[in-house]
mmCIF file of C-alpha atoms in Angstrom:
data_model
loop_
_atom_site.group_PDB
_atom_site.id
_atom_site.type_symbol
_atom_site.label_atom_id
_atom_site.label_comp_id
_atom_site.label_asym_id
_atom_site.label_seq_id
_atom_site.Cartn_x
_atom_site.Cartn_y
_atom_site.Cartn_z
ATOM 1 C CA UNK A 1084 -17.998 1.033 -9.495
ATOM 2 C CA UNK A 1085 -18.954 -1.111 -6.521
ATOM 3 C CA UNK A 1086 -16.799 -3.480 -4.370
ATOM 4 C CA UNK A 1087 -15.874 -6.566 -6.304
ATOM 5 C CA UNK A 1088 -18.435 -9.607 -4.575
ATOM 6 C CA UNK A 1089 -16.210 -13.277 -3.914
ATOM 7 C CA UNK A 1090 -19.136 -14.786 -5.782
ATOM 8 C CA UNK A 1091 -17.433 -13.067 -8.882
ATOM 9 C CA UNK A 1092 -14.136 -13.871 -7.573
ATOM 10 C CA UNK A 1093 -14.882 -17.198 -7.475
ATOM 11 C CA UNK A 1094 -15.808 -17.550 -10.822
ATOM 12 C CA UNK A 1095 -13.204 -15.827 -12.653
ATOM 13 C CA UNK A 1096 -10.396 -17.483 -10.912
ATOM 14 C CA UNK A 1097 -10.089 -21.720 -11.041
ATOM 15 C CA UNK A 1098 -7.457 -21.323 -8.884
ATOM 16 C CA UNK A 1099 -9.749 -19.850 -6.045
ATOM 17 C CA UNK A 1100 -11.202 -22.438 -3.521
ATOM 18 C CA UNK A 1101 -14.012 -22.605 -1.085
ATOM 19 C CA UNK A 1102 -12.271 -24.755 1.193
ATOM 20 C CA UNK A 1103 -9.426 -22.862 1.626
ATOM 21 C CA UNK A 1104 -11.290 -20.193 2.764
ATOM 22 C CA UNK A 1105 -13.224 -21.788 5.098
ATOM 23 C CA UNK A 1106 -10.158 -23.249 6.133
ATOM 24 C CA UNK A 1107 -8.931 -19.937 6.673
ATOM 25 C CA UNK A 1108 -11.860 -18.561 8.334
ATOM 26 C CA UNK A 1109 -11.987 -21.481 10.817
ATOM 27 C CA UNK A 1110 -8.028 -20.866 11.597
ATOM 28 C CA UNK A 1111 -9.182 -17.173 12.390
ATOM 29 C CA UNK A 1112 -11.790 -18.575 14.924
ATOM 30 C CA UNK A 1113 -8.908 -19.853 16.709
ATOM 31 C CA UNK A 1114 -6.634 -17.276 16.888
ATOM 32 C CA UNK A 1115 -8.664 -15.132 19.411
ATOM 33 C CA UNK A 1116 -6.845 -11.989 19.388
ATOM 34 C CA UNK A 1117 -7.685 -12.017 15.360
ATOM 35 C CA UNK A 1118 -10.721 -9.515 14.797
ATOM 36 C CA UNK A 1119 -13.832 -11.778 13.911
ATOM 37 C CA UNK A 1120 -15.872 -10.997 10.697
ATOM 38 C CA UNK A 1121 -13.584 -11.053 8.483
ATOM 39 C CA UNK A 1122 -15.149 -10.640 4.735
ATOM 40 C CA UNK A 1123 -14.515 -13.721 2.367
ATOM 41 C CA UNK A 1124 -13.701 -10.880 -0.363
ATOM 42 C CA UNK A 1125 -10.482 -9.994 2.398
ATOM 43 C CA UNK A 1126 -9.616 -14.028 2.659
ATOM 44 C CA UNK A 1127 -9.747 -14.266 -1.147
ATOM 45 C CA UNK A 1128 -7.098 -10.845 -1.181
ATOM 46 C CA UNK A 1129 -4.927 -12.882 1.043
ATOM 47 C CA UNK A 1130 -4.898 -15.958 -0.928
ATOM 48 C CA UNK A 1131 -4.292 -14.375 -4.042
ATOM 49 C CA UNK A 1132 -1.084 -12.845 -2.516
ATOM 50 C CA UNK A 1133 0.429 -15.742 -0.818
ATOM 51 C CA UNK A 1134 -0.433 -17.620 -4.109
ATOM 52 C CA UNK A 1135 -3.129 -20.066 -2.035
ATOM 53 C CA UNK A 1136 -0.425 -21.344 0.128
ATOM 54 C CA UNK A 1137 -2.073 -21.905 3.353
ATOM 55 C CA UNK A 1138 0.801 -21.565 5.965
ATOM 56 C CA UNK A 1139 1.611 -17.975 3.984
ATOM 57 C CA UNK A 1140 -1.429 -16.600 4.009
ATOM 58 C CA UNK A 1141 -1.754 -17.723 7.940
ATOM 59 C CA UNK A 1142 1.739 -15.367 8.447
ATOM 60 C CA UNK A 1143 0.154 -12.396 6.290
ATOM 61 C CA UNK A 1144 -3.234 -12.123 7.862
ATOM 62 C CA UNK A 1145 -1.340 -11.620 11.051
ATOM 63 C CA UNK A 1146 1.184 -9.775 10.292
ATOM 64 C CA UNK A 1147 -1.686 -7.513 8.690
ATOM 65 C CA UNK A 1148 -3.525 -7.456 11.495
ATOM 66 C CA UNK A 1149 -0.886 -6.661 13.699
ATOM 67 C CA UNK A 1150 1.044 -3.689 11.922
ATOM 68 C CA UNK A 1151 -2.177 -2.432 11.336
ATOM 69 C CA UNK A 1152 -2.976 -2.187 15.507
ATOM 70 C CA UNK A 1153 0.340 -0.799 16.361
ATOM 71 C CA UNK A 1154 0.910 1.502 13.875
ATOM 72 C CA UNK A 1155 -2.053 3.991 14.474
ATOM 73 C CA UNK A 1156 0.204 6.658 12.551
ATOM 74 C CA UNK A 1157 -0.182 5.023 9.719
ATOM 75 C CA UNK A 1158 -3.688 2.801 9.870
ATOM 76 C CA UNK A 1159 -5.600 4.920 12.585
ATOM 77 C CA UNK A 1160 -7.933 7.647 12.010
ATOM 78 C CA UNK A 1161 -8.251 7.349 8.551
ATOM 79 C CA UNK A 1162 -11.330 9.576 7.594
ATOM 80 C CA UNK A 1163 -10.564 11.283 4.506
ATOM 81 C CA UNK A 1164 -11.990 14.697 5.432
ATOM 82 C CA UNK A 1165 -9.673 14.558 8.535
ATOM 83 C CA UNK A 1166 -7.556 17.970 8.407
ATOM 84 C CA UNK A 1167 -4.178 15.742 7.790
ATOM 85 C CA UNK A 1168 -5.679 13.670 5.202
ATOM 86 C CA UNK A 1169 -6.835 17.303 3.309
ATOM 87 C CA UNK A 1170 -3.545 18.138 3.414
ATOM 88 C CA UNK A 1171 -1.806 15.272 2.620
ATOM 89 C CA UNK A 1172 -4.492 15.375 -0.532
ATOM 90 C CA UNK A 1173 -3.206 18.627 -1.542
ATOM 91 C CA UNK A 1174 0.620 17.794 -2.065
ATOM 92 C CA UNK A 1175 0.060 14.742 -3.263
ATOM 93 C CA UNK A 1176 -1.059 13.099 -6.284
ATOM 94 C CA UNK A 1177 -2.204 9.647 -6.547
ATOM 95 C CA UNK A 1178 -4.039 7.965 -9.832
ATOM 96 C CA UNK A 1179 -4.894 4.872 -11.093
ATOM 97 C CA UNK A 1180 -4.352 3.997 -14.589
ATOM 98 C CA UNK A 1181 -7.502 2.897 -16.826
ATOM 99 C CA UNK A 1182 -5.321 0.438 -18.821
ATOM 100 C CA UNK A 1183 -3.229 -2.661 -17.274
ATOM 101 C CA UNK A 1184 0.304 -3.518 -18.751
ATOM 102 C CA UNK A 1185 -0.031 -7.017 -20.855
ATOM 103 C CA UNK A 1186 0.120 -9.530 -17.836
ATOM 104 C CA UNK A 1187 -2.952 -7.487 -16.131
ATOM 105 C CA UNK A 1188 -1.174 -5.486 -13.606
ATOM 106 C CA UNK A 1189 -2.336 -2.359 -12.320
ATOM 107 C CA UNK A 1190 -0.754 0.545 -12.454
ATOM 108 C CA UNK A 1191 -0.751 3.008 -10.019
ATOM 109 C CA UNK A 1192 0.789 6.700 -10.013
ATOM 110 C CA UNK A 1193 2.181 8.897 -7.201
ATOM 111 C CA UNK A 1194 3.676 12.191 -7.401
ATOM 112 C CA UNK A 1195 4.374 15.214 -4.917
ATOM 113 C CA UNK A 1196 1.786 18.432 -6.526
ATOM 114 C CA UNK A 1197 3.264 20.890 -3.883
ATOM 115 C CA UNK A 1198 6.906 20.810 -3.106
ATOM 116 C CA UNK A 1199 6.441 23.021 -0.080
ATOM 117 C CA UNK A 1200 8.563 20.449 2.369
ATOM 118 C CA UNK A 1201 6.169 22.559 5.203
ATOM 119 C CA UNK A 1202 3.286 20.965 4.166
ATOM 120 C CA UNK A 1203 5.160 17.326 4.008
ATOM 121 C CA UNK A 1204 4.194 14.994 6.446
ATOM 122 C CA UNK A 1205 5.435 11.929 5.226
ATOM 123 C CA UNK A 1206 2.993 9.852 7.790
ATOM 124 C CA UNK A 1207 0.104 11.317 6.330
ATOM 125 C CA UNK A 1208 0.848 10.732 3.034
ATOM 126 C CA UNK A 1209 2.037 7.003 3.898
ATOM 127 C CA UNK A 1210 -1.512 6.655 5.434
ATOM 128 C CA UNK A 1211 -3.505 8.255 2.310
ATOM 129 C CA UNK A 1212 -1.215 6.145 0.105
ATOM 130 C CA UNK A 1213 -2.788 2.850 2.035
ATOM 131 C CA UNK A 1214 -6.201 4.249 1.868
ATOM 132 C CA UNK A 1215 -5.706 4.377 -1.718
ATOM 133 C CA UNK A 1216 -4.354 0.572 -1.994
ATOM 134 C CA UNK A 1217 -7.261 -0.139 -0.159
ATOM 135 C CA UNK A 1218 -10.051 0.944 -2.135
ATOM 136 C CA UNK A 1219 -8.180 -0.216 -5.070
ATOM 137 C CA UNK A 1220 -7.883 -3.863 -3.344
ATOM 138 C CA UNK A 1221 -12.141 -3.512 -2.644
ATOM 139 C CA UNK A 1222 -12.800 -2.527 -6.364
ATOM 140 C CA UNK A 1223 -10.444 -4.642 -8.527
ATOM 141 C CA UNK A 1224 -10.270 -7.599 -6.103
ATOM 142 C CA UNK A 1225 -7.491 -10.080 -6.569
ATOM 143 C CA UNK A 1226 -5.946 -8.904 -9.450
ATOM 144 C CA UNK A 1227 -2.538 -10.496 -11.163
ATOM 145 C CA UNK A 1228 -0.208 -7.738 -9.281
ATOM 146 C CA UNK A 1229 1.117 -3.998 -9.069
ATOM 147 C CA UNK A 1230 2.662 -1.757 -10.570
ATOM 148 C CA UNK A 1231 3.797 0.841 -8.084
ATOM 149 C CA UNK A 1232 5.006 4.047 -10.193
ATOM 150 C CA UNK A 1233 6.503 7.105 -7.889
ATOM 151 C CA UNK A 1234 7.821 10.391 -9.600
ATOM 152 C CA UNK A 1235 10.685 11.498 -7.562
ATOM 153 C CA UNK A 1236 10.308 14.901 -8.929
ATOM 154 C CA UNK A 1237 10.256 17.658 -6.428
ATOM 155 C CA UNK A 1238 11.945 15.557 -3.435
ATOM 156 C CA UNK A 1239 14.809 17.256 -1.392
ATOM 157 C CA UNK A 1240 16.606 16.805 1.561
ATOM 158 C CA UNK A 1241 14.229 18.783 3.352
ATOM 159 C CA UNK A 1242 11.694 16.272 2.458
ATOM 160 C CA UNK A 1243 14.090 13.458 3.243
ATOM 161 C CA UNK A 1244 15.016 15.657 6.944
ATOM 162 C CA UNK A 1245 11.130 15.240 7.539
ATOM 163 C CA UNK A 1246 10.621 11.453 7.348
ATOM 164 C CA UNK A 1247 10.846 9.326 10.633
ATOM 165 C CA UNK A 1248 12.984 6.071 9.484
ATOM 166 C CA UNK A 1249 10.601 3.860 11.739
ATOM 167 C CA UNK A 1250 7.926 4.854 9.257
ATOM 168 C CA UNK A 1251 10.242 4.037 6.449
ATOM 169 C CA UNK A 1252 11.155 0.537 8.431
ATOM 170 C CA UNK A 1253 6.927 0.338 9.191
ATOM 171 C CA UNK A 1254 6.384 1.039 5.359
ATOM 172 C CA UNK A 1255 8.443 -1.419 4.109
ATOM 173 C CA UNK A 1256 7.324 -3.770 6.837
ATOM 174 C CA UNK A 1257 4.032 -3.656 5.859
ATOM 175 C CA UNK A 1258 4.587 -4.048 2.008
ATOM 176 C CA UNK A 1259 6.574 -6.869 2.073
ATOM 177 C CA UNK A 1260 4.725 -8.611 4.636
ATOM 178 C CA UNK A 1261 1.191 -8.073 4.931
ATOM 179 C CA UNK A 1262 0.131 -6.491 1.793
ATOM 180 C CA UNK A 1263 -3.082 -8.797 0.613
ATOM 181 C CA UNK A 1264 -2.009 -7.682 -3.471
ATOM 182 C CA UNK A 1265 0.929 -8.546 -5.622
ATOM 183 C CA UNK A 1266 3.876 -6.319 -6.072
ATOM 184 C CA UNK A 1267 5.589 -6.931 -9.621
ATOM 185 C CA UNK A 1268 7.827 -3.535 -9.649
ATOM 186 C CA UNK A 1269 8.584 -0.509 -8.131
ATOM 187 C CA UNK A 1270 8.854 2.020 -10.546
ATOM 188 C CA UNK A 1271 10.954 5.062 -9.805
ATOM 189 C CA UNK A 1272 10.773 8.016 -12.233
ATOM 190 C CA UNK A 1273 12.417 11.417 -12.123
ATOM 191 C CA UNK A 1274 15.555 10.411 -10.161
ATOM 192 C CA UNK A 1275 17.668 12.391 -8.736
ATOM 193 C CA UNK A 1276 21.122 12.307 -6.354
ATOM 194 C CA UNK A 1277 17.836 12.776 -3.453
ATOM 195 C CA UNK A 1278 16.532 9.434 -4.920
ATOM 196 C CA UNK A 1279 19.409 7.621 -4.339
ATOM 197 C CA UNK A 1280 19.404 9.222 -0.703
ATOM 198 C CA UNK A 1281 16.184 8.065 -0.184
ATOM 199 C CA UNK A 1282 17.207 4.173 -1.346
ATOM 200 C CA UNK A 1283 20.444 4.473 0.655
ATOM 201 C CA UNK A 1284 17.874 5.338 3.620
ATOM 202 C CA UNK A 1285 15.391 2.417 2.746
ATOM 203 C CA UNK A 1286 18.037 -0.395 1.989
ATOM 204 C CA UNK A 1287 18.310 -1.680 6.146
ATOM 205 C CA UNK A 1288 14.855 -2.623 5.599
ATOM 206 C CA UNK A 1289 14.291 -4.300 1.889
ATOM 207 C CA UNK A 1290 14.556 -7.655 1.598
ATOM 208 C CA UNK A 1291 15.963 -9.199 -1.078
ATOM 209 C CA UNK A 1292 12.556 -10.048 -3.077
ATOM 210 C CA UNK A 1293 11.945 -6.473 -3.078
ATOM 211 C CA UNK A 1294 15.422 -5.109 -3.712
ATOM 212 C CA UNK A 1295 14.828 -6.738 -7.067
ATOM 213 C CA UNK A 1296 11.430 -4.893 -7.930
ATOM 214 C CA UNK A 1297 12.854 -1.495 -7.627
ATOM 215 C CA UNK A 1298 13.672 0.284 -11.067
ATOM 216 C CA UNK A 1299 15.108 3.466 -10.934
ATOM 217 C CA UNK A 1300 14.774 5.466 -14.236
ATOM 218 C CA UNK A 1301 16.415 9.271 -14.892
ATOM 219 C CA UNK A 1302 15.302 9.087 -18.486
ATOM 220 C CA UNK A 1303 11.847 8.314 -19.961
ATOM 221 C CA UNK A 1304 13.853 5.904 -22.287
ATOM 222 C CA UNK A 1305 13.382 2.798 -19.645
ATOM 223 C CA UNK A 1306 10.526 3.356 -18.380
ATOM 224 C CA UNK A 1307 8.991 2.234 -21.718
ATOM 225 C CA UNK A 1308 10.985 -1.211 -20.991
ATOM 226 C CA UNK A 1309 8.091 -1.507 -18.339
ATOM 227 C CA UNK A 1310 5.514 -0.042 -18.684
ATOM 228 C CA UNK A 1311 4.163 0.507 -22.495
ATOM 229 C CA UNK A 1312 2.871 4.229 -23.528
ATOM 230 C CA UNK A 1313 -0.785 3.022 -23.704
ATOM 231 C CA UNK A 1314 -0.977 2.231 -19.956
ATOM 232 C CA UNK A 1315 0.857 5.980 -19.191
ATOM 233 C CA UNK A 1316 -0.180 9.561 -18.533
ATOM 234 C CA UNK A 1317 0.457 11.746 -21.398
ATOM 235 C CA UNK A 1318 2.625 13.774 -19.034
ATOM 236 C CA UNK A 1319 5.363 10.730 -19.211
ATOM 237 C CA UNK A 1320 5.236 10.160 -23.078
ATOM 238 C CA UNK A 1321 1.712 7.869 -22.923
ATOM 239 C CA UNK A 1322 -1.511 7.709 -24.342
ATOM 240 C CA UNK A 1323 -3.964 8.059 -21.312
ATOM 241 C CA UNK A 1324 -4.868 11.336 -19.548
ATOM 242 C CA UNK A 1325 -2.701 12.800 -16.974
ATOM 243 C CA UNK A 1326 -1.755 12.259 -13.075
ATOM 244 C CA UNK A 1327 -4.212 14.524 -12.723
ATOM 245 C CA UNK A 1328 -7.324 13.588 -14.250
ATOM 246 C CA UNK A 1329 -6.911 10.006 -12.442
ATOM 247 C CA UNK A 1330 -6.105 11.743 -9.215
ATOM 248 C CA UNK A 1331 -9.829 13.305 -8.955
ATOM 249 C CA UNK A 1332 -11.029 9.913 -9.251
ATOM 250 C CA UNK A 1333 -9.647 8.631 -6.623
ATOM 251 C CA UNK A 1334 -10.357 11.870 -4.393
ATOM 252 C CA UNK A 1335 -13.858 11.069 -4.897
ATOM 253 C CA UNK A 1336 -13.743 7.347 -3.747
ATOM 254 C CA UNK A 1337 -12.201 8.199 -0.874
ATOM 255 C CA UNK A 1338 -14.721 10.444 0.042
ATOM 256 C CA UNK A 1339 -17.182 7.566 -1.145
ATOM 257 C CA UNK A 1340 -15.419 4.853 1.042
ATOM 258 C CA UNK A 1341 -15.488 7.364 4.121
ATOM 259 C CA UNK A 1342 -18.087 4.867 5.828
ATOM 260 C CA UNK A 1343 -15.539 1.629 4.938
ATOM 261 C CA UNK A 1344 -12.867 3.320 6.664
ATOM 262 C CA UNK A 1345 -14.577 3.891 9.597
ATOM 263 C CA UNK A 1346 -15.133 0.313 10.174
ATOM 264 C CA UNK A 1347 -12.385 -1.350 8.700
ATOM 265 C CA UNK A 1348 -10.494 0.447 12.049
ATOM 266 C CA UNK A 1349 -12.765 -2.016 14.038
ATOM 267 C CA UNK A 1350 -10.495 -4.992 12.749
ATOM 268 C CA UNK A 1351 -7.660 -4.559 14.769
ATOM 269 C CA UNK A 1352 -5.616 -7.350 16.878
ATOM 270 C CA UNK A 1353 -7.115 -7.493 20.633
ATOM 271 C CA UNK A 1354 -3.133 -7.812 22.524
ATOM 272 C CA UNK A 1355 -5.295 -8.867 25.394
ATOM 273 C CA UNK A 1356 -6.631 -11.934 24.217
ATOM 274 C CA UNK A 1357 -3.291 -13.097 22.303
ATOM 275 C CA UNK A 1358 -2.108 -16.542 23.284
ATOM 276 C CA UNK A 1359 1.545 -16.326 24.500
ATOM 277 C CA UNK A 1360 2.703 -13.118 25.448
ATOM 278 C CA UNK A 1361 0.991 -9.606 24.219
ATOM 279 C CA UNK A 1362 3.384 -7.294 21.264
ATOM 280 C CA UNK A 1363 3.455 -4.393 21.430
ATOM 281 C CA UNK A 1364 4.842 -1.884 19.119
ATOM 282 C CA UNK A 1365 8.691 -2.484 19.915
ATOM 283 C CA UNK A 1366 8.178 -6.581 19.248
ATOM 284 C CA UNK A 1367 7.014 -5.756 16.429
ATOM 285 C CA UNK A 1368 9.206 -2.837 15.024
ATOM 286 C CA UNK A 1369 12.293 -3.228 16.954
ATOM 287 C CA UNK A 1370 13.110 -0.116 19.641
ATOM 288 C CA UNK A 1371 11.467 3.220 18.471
ATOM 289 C CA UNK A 1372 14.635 4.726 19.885
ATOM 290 C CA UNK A 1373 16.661 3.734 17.196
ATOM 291 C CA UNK A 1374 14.717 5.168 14.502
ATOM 292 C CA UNK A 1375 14.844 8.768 14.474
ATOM 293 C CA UNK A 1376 14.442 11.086 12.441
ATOM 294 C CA UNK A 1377 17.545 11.799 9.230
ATOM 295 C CA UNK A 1378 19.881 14.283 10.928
ATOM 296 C CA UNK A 1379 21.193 16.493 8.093
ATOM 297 C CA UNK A 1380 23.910 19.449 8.240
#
């Protein structure tokens, strides 16, 4: 399926104005350490997500912009036949469901494969994971929100003793910040004592907004309060085709959007052209020092 075009944006969203993104683009111009060339299909992204107000969408297209320069762990070398993205491929599952729940949200499934915490490199799959929103963003376009479903099945605390907790802080960051899509809920399926580990770990870094999408679900039972069996994998109690069958899709359109990748790495902030002072990774995440990795007995 090729990239969604802002000519159909346009016209299957009333909401969606011209002017604003010119208005947008011509703020850009501006701002010179903002990368230049910026696609009308990425201003239309950031309008839909800041619900056309202006002044938002000027705060997420730079934080975008910015946690995307100076966190290269996560947003830099992002070819998807890179060694770390292979591996991160093989541990990890990650499929989007044909069917939208009834307000036209995506769905979108992620799930360990390989529970071999030597192969877990929580960076890498944070990256793949945002390669993955990506494509989905360039495909579906400006869709009503999403639906972020995560099987906690498999997780231990030698997962959780491999994660950095400025990559947790960077994640989090980034998703409630400068994501151009909509997040309606944060599924979490499959919990476990490690789950609630994992939330106790996240919680310095959720705001409120977001503290309010996460569901945490030990039964199938309330799941089904949101999201109906039609939009699920069989493997949950649904009607569609598994994890698995979804996750070879999106293998392949990674592979497909190798070239995209490659160039979207070209749209980074230029520090050196920034008016005021230049950020650099501690203005932006707070000291590095403090964020080391979970020390457990």
């Amino acid at each position: 399926m090729p990239p969604i075009t802002a000519q159909e944006e346009l016209s299957r969203n009333s909401n969606l104005k011209k002017e604003n993104m010119d208005y947008l683009r011509e703020w850009m111009s501006k701002q010179p350490h903002l990368p230049s060339g910026v696609t009308d299909e990425q201003l239309i992204l950031f309008l839909n997500c800041c619900q056309h107000s202006l002044e938002a969408c000027k705060q997420t297209i730079e934080a975008y912009y910015t946690i995307r320069t100076h966190a290269p762990e996560l947003f830099g070398n992002r070819d998807p036949q890179s060694r770390e993205i292979q591996q991160a491929l093989s541990i990890l599952e990650v499929g989007l469901m044909p069917k939208m729940d009834k307000d036209g949200n995506l769905i979108l499934f992620g799930r360990l494969s390989d529970f071999d915490t030597n192969k877990f490199s929580y960076d890498d799959l944070l990256k793949t994971w945002f390669m993955v929103q990506d494509i989905i963003l360039l495909e579906k376009g400006a869709v009503h929100g999403f639906i972020f479903a995560i099987d906690m099945k498999g997780l231990t605390i030698g997962h959780l003793a491999r994660m950095n907790l400025s990559s947790i802080k960077k994640y989090y960051m980034y998703i409630q910040d400068a994501f151009p899509g909509v997040v309606i809920s944060n599924q979490l399926i499959n919990a476990s004592s490690v789950t609630e580990t994992f939330m106790n770990m996240s919680k310095p870094f959720l705001k409120k907004d977001l503290v309010e999408k996460i569901f945490v679900h030990s039964t199938m039972e309330t799941l089904y309060e949101y999201i109906p069996k039609e939009a699920l994998p069989k493997e949950y109690g649904g009607e569609l085709e598994s994890v698995t069958h979804y996750n070879k899709e999106v293998r392949t359109l990674l592979q497909d959007y190798r070239d995209w990748f490659q160039k979207e790495e070209k749209f980074r902030v230029d520090e050196s052209k920034r008016q005021g002072r230049a950020k650099n990774a501690g203005d932006i995440f707070g000291v590095e020092g403090s964020f080391k990795k979970l020390d457990i007995d």
